XYZ file of N, CA and C in Angstrom:
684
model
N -30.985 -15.488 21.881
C -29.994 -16.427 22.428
C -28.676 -15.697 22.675
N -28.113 -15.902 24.048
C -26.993 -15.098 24.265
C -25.657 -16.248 23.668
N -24.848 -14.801 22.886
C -23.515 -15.654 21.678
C -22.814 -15.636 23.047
N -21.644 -16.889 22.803
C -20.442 -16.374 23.728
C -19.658 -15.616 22.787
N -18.626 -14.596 23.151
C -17.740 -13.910 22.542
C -16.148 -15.416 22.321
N -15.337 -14.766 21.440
C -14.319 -15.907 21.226
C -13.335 -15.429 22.421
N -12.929 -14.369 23.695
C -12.222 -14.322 24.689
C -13.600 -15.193 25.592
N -14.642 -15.305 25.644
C -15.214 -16.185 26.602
C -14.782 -17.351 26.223
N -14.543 -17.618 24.906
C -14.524 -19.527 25.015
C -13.311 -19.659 25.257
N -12.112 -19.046 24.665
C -10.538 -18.755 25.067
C -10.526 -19.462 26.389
N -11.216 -18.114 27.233
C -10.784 -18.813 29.044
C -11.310 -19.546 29.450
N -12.538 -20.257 28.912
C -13.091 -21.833 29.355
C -12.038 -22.736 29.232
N -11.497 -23.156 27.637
C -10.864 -23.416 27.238
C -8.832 -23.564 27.890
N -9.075 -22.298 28.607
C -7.880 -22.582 29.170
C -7.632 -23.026 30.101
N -8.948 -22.911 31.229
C -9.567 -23.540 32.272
C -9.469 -24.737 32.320
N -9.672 -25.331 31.040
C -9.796 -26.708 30.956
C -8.048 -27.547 30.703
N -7.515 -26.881 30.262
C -6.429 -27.348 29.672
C -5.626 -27.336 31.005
N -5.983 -26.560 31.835
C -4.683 -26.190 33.095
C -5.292 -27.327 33.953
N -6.780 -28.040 34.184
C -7.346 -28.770 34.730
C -6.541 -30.551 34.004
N -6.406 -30.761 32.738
C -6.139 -31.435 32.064
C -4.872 -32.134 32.453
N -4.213 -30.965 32.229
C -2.900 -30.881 32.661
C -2.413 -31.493 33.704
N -2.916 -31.057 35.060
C -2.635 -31.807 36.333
C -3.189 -33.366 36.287
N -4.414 -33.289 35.544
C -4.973 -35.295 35.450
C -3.733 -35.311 35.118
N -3.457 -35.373 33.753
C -2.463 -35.833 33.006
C -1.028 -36.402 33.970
N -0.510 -35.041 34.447
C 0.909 -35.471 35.190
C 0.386 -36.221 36.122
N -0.460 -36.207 37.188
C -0.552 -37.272 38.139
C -0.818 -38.749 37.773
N -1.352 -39.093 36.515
C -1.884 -40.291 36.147
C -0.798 -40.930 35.183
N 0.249 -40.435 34.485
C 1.289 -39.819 33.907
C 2.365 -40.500 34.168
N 2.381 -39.847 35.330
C 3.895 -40.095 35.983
C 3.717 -41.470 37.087
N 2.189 -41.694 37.588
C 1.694 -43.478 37.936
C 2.197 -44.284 37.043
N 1.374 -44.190 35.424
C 1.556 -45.271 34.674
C 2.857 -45.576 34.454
N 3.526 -44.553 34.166
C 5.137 -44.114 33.352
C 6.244 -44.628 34.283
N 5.739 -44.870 35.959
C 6.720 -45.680 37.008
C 7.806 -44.274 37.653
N 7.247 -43.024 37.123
C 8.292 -41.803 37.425
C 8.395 -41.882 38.939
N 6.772 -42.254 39.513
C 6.394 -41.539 40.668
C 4.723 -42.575 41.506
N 5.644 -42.543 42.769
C 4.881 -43.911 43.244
C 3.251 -42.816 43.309
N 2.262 -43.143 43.784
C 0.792 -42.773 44.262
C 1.085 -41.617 45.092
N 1.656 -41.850 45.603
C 1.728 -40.828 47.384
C 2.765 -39.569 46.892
N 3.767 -40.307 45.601
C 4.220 -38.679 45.242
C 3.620 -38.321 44.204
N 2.611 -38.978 43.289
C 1.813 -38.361 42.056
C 1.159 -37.418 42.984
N 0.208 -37.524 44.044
C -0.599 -36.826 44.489
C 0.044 -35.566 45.282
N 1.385 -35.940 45.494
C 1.961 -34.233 45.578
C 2.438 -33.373 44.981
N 2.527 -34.488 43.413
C 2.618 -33.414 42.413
C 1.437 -32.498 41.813
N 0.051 -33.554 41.997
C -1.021 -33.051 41.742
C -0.960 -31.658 42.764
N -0.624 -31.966 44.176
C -1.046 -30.356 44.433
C -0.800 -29.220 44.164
N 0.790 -29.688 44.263
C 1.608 -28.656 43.237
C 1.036 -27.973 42.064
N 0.291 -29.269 41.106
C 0.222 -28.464 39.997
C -1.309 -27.930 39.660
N -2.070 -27.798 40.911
C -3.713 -27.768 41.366
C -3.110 -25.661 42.137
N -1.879 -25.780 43.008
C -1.235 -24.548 43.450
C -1.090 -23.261 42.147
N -0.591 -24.195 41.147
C 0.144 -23.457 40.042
C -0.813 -23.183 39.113
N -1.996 -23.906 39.058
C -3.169 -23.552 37.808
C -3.880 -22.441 38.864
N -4.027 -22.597 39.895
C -4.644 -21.431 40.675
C -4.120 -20.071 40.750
N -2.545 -20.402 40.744
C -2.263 -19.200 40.867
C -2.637 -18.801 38.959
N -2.050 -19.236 38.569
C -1.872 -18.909 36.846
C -3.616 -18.242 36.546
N -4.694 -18.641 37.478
C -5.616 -18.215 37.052
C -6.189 -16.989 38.096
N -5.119 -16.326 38.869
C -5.556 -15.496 39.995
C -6.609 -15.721 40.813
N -6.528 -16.892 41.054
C -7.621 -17.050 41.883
C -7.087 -17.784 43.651
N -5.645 -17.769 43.711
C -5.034 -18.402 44.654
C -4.802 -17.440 45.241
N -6.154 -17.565 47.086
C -5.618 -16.449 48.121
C -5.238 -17.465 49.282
N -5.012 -16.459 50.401
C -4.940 -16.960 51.696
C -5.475 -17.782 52.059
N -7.311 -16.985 52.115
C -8.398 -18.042 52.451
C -8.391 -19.412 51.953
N -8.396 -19.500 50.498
C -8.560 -20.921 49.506
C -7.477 -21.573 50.633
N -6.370 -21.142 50.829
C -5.200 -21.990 50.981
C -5.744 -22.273 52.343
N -5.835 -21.348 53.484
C -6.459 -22.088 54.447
C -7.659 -23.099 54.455
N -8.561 -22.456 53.812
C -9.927 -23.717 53.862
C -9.091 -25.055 53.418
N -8.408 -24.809 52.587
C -7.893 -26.307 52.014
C -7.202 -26.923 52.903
N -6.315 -26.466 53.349
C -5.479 -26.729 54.673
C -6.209 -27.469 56.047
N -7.634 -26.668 56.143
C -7.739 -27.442 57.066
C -8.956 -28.433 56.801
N -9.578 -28.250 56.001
C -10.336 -29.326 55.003
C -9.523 -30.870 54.963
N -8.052 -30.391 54.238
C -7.338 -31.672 54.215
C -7.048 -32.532 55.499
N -6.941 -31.229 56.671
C -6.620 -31.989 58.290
C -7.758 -32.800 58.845
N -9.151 -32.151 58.853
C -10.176 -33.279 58.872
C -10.541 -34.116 58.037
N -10.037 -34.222 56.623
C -10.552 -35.402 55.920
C -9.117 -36.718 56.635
N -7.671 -35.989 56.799
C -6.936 -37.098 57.255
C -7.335 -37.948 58.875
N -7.489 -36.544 59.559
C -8.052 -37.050 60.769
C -9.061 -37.751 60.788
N -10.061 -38.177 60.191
C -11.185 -38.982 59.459
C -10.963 -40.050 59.235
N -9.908 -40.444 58.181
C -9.486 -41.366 57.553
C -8.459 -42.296 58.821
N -7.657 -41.195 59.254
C -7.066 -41.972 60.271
C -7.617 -42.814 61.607
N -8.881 -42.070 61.825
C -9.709 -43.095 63.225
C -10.265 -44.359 62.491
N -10.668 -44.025 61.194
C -11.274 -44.895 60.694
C -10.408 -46.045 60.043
N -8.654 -45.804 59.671
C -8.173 -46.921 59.643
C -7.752 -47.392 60.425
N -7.491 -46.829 61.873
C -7.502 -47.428 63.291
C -8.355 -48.654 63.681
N -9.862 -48.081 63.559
C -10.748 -49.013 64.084
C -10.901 -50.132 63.246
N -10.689 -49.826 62.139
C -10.790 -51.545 60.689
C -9.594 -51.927 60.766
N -8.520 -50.999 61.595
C -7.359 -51.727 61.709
C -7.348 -52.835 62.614
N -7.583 -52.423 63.965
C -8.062 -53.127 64.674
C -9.061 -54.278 64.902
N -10.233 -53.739 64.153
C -11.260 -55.006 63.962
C -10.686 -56.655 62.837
N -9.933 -56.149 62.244
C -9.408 -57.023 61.490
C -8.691 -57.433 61.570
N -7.836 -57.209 62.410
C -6.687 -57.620 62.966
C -7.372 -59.200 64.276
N -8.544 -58.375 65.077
C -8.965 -59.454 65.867
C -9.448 -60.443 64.718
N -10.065 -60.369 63.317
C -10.395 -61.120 63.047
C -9.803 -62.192 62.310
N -8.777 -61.810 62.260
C -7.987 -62.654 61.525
C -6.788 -63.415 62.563
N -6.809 -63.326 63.649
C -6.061 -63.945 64.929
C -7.158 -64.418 64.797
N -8.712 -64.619 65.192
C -9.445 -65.266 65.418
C -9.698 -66.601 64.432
N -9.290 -66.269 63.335
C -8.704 -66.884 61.930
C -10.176 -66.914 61.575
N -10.656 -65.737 61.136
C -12.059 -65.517 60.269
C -11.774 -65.615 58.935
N -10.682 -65.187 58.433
C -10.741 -65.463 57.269
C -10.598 -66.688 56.318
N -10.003 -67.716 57.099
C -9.824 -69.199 56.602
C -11.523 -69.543 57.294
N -12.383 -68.838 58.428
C -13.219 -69.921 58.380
C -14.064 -69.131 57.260
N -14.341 -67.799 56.617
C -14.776 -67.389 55.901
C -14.671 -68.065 54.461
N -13.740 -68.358 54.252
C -13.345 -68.841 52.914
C -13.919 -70.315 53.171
N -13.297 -71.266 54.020
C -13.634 -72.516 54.238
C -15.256 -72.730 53.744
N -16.103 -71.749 54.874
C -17.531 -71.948 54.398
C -18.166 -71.425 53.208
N -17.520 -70.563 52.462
C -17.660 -70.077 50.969
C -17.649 -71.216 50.091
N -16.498 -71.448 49.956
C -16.195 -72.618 49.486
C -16.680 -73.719 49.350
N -16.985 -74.395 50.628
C -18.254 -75.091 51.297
C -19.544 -75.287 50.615
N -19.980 -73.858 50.700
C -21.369 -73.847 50.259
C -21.913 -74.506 48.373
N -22.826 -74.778 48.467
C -23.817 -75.335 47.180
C -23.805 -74.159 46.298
N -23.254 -73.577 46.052
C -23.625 -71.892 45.166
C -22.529 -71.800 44.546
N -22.667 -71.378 43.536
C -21.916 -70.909 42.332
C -21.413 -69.732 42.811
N -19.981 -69.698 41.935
C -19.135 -68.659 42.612
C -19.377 -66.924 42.243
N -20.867 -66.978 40.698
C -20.712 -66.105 40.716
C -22.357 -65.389 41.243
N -22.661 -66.498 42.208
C -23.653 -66.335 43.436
C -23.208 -65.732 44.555
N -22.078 -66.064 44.951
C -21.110 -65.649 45.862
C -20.908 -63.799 45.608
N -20.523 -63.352 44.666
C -20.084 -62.054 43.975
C -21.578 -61.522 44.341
N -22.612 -62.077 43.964
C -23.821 -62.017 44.159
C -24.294 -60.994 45.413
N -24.048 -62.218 46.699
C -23.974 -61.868 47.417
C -23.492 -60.618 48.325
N -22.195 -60.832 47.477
C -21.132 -59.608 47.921
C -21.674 -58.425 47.522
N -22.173 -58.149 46.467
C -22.509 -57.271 46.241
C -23.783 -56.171 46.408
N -24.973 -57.195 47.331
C -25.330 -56.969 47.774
C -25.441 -56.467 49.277
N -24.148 -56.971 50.169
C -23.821 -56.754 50.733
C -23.464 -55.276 50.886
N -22.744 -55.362 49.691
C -22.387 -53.840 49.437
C -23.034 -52.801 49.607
N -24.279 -53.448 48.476
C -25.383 -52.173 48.709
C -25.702 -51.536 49.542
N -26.598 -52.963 50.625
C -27.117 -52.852 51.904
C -25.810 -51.598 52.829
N -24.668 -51.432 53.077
C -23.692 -50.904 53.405
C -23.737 -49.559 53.159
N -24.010 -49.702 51.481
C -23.628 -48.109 50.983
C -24.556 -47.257 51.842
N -25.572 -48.099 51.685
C -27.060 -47.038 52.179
C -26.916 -46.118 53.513
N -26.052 -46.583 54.416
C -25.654 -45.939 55.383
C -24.231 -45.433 56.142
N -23.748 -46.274 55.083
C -22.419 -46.027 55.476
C -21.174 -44.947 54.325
N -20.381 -44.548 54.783
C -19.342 -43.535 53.439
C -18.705 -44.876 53.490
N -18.221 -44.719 51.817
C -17.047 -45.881 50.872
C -15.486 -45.974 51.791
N -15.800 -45.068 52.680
C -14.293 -45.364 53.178
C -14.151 -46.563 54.199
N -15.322 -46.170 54.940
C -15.680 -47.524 56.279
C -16.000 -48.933 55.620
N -16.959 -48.595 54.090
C -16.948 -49.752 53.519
C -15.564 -50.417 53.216
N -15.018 -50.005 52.839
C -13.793 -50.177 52.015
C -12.898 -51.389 52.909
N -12.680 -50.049 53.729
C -11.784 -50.702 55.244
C -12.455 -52.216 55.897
N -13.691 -52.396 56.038
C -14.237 -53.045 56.744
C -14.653 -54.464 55.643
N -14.392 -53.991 54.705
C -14.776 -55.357 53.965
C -13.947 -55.753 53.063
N -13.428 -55.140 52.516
C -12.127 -55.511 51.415
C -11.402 -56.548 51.779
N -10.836 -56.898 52.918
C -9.810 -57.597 53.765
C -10.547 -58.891 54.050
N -11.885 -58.867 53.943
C -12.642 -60.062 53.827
C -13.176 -60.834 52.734
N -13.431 -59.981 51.844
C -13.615 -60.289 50.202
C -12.816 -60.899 49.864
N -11.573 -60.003 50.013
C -10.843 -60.288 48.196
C -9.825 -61.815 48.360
N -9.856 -62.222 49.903
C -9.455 -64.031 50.175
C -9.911 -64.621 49.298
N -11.540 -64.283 49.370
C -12.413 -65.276 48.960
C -12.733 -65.391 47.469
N -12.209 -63.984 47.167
C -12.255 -63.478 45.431
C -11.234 -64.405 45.011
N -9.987 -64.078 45.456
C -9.318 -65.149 45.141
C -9.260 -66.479 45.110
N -9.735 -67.101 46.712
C -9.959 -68.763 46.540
C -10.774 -69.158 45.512
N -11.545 -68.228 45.182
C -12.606 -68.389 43.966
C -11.967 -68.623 42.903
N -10.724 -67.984 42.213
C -10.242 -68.031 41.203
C -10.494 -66.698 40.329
N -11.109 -65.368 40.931
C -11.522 -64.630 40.204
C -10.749 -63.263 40.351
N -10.089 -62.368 39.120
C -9.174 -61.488 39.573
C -9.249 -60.521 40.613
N -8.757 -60.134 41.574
C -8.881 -59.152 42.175
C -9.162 -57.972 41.611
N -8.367 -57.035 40.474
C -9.023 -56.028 39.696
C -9.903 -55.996 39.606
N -10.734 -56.860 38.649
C -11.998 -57.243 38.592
C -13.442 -56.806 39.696
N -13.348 -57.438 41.182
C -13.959 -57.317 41.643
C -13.695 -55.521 42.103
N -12.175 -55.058 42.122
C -11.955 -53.645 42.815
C -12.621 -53.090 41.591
N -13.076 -53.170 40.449
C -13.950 -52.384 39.500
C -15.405 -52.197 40.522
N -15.209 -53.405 40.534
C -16.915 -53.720 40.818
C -17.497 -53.145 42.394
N -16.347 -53.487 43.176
C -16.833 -52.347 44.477
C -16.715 -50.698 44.159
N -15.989 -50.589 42.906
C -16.314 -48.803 42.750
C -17.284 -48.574 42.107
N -17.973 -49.213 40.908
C -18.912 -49.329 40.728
C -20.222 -49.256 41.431
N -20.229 -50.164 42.976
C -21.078 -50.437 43.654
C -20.937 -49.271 44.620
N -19.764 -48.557 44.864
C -19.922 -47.354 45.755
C -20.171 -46.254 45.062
N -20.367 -46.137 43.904
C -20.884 -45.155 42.976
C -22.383 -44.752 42.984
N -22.985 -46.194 42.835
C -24.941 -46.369 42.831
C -24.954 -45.348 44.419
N -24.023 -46.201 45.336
C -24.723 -46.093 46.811
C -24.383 -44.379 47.252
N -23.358 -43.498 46.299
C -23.162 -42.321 46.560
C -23.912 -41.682 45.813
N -25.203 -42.083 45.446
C -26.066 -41.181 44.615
C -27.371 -41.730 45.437
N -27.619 -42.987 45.544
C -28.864 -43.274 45.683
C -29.174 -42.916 47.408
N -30.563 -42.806 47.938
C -30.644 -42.129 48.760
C -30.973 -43.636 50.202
N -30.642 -43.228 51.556
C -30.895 -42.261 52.130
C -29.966 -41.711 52.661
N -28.391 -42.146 52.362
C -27.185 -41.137 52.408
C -26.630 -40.750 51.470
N -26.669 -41.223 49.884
C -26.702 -40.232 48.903
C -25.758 -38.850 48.938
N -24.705 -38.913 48.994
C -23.633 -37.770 49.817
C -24.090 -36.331 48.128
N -24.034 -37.271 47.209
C -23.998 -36.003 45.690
C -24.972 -35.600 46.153
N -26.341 -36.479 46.570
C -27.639 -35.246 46.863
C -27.458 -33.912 47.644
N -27.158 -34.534 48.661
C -27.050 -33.591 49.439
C -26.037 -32.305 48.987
N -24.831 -33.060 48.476
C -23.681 -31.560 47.685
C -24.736 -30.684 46.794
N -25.570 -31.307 46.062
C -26.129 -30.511 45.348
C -27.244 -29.677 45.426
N -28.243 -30.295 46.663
C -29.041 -29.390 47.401
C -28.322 -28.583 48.100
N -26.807 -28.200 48.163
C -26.591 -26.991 48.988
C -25.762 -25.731 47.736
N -26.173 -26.131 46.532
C -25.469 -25.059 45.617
C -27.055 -24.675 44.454
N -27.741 -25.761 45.017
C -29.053 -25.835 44.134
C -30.071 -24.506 44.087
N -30.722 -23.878 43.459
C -31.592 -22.662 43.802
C -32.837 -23.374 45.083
N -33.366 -22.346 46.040
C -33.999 -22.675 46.921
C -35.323 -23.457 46.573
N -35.875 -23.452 45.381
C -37.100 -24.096 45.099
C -36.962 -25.394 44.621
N -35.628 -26.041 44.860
C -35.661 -27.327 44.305
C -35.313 -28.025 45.176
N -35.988 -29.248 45.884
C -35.988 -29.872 47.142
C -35.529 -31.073 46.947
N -34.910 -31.872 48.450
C -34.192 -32.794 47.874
C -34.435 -34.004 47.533
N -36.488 -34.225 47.925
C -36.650 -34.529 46.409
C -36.782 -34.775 45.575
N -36.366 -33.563 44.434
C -36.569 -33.021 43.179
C -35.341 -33.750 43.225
N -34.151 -33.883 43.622
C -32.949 -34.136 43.094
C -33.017 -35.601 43.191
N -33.185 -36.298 44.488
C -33.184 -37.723 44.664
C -33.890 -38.138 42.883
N -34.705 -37.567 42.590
C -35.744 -38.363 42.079
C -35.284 -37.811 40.278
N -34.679 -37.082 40.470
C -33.417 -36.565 39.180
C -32.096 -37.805 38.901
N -31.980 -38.011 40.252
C -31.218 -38.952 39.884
C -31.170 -40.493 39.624
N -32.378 -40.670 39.784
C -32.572 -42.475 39.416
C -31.924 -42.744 37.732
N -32.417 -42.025 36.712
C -31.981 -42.552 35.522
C -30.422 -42.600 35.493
N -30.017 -41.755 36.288
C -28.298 -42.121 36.560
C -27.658 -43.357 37.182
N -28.355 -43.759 38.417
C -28.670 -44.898 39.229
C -28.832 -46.094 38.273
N -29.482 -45.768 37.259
C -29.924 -46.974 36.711
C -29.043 -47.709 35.421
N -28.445 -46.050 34.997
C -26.935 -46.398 34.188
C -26.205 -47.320 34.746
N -25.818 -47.000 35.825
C -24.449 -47.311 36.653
C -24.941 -48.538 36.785
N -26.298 -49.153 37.397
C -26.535 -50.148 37.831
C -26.573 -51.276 36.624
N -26.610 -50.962 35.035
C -26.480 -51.476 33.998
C -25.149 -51.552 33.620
N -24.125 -50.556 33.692
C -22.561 -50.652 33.883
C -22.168 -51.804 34.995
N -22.489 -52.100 36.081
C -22.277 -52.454 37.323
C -22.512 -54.316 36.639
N -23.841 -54.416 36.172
C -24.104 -55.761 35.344
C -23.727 -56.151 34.347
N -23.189 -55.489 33.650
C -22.075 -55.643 32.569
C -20.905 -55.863 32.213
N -20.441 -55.282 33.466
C -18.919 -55.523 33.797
C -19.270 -56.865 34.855
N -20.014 -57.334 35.175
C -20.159 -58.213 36.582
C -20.305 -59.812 35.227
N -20.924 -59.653 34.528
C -21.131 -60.643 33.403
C -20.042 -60.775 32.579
N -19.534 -59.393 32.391
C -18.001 -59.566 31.076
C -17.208 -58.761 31.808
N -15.870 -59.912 32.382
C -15.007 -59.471 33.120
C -13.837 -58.697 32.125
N -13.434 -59.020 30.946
C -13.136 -58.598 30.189
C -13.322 -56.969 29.989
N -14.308 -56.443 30.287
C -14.483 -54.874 29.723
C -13.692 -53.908 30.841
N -13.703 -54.762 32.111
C -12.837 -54.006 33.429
C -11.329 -54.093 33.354
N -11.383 -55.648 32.919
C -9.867 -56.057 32.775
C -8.939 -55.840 31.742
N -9.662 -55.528 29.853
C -8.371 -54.822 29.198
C -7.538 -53.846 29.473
N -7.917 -53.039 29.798
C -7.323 -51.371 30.134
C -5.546 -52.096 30.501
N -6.300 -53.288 32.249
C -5.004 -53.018 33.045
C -4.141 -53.998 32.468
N -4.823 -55.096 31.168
C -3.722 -55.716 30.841
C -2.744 -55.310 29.826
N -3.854 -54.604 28.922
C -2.804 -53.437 27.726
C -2.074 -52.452 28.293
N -2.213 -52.163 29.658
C -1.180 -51.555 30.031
C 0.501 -52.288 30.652
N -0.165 -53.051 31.646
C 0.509 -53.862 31.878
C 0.915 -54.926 32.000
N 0.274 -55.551 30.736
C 0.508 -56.937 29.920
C -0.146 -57.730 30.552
N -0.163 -58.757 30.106
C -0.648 -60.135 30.510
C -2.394 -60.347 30.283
């Protein structure tokens, strides 16, 4: 059995702490009111810049790939809040969302038939679609109805990350599969991995029903933090 030496665990160890570190200040300086979202996350880069360099591993290249990595994930994000900008915008001049709610409401079903629903909805979604288009395209229609319901908004935003969690593992867009069939050794197909990952699938999907039954386990965190 190969020992690690105590300078191998040292620089794991420090690895981890410089990684720590940046959670920490970005999540930190959210809770603490220092620093809205949009400047936590530029402190995070900052301090993602400074553990890189501190660990010599910050070149040109890194900085370019990142650079332009970040320009197509914004350019991405930006067509895509264009078009849910737009679609929702007609739909709510069209006043979809009062007739959405109206017929929710309406209906013979229990409200947490409704969630039901939604969440299946979800699924059906994940399977082909990335969490961002979901996000955009349905959130703005939900969470009316989450509310006319009487049910917290937090709550359900657990429960759609939850539900985009199953759908970023499970296949046939499965985005982790695929990350991991491209770092994976060549004899392991994808699959070996799809089919690696169901007992994970099946966690989440037991987390996902647990929190969906006891709203409570989603909702202490944000009230011990911020009362009520």
């Amino acid at each position: 059995e190969r020992q690690i030496s105590l300078a191998q665990k040292l620089a794991l160890v420090k690895n981890l702490v410089l990684a720590l570190m940046v959670a920490l200040c970005v999540l930190g300086s959210i809770y603490t009111g220092i620093a809205s979202v949009s400047e936590a996350a530029g402190m995070g880069v900052v301090g993602t810049i400074m553990a890189a360099f501190v660990r010599k591993e910050l070149t040109w290249k890194i900085m370019r790939d990142s650079l332009l990595q970040t320009m197509n994930t914004c350019g991405m994000l930006l067509w895509l809040t264009f078009g849910a900008t737009a679609l929702i915008g007609v739909y709510n001049l069209m006043g979809g969302t009062q007739f959405v709610k109206s017929v929710v409401t309406g209906l013979e079903l229990a409200p947490i038939g409704v969630i039901l629903i939604m969440m299946g909805i979800l699924v059906v979604m994940g399977l082909f679609m990335d969490w961002v288009g979901i996000l955009l395209l349905t959130v703005p229609i939900f969470v009316p109805v989450i509310t006319a319901l009487g049910y917290d908004p937090v709550w359900f935003g657990v429960l759609f990350c939850m539900n985009m969690q199953v759908s970023y593992l499970s296949p046939p867009f499965g985005p982790a599969a695929f990350y991991l069939k491209g770092v994976a050794p060549p004899e392991i197909s994808l699959q070996d991995i799809f089919a690696g990952l169901w007992p994970f699938i099946i966690l989440q999907l037991i987390g996902l029903l647990m929190v969906l039954c006891v709203p409570g386990i989603a909702l202490w965190l944000p009230r011990l933090v911020y009362g009520g």
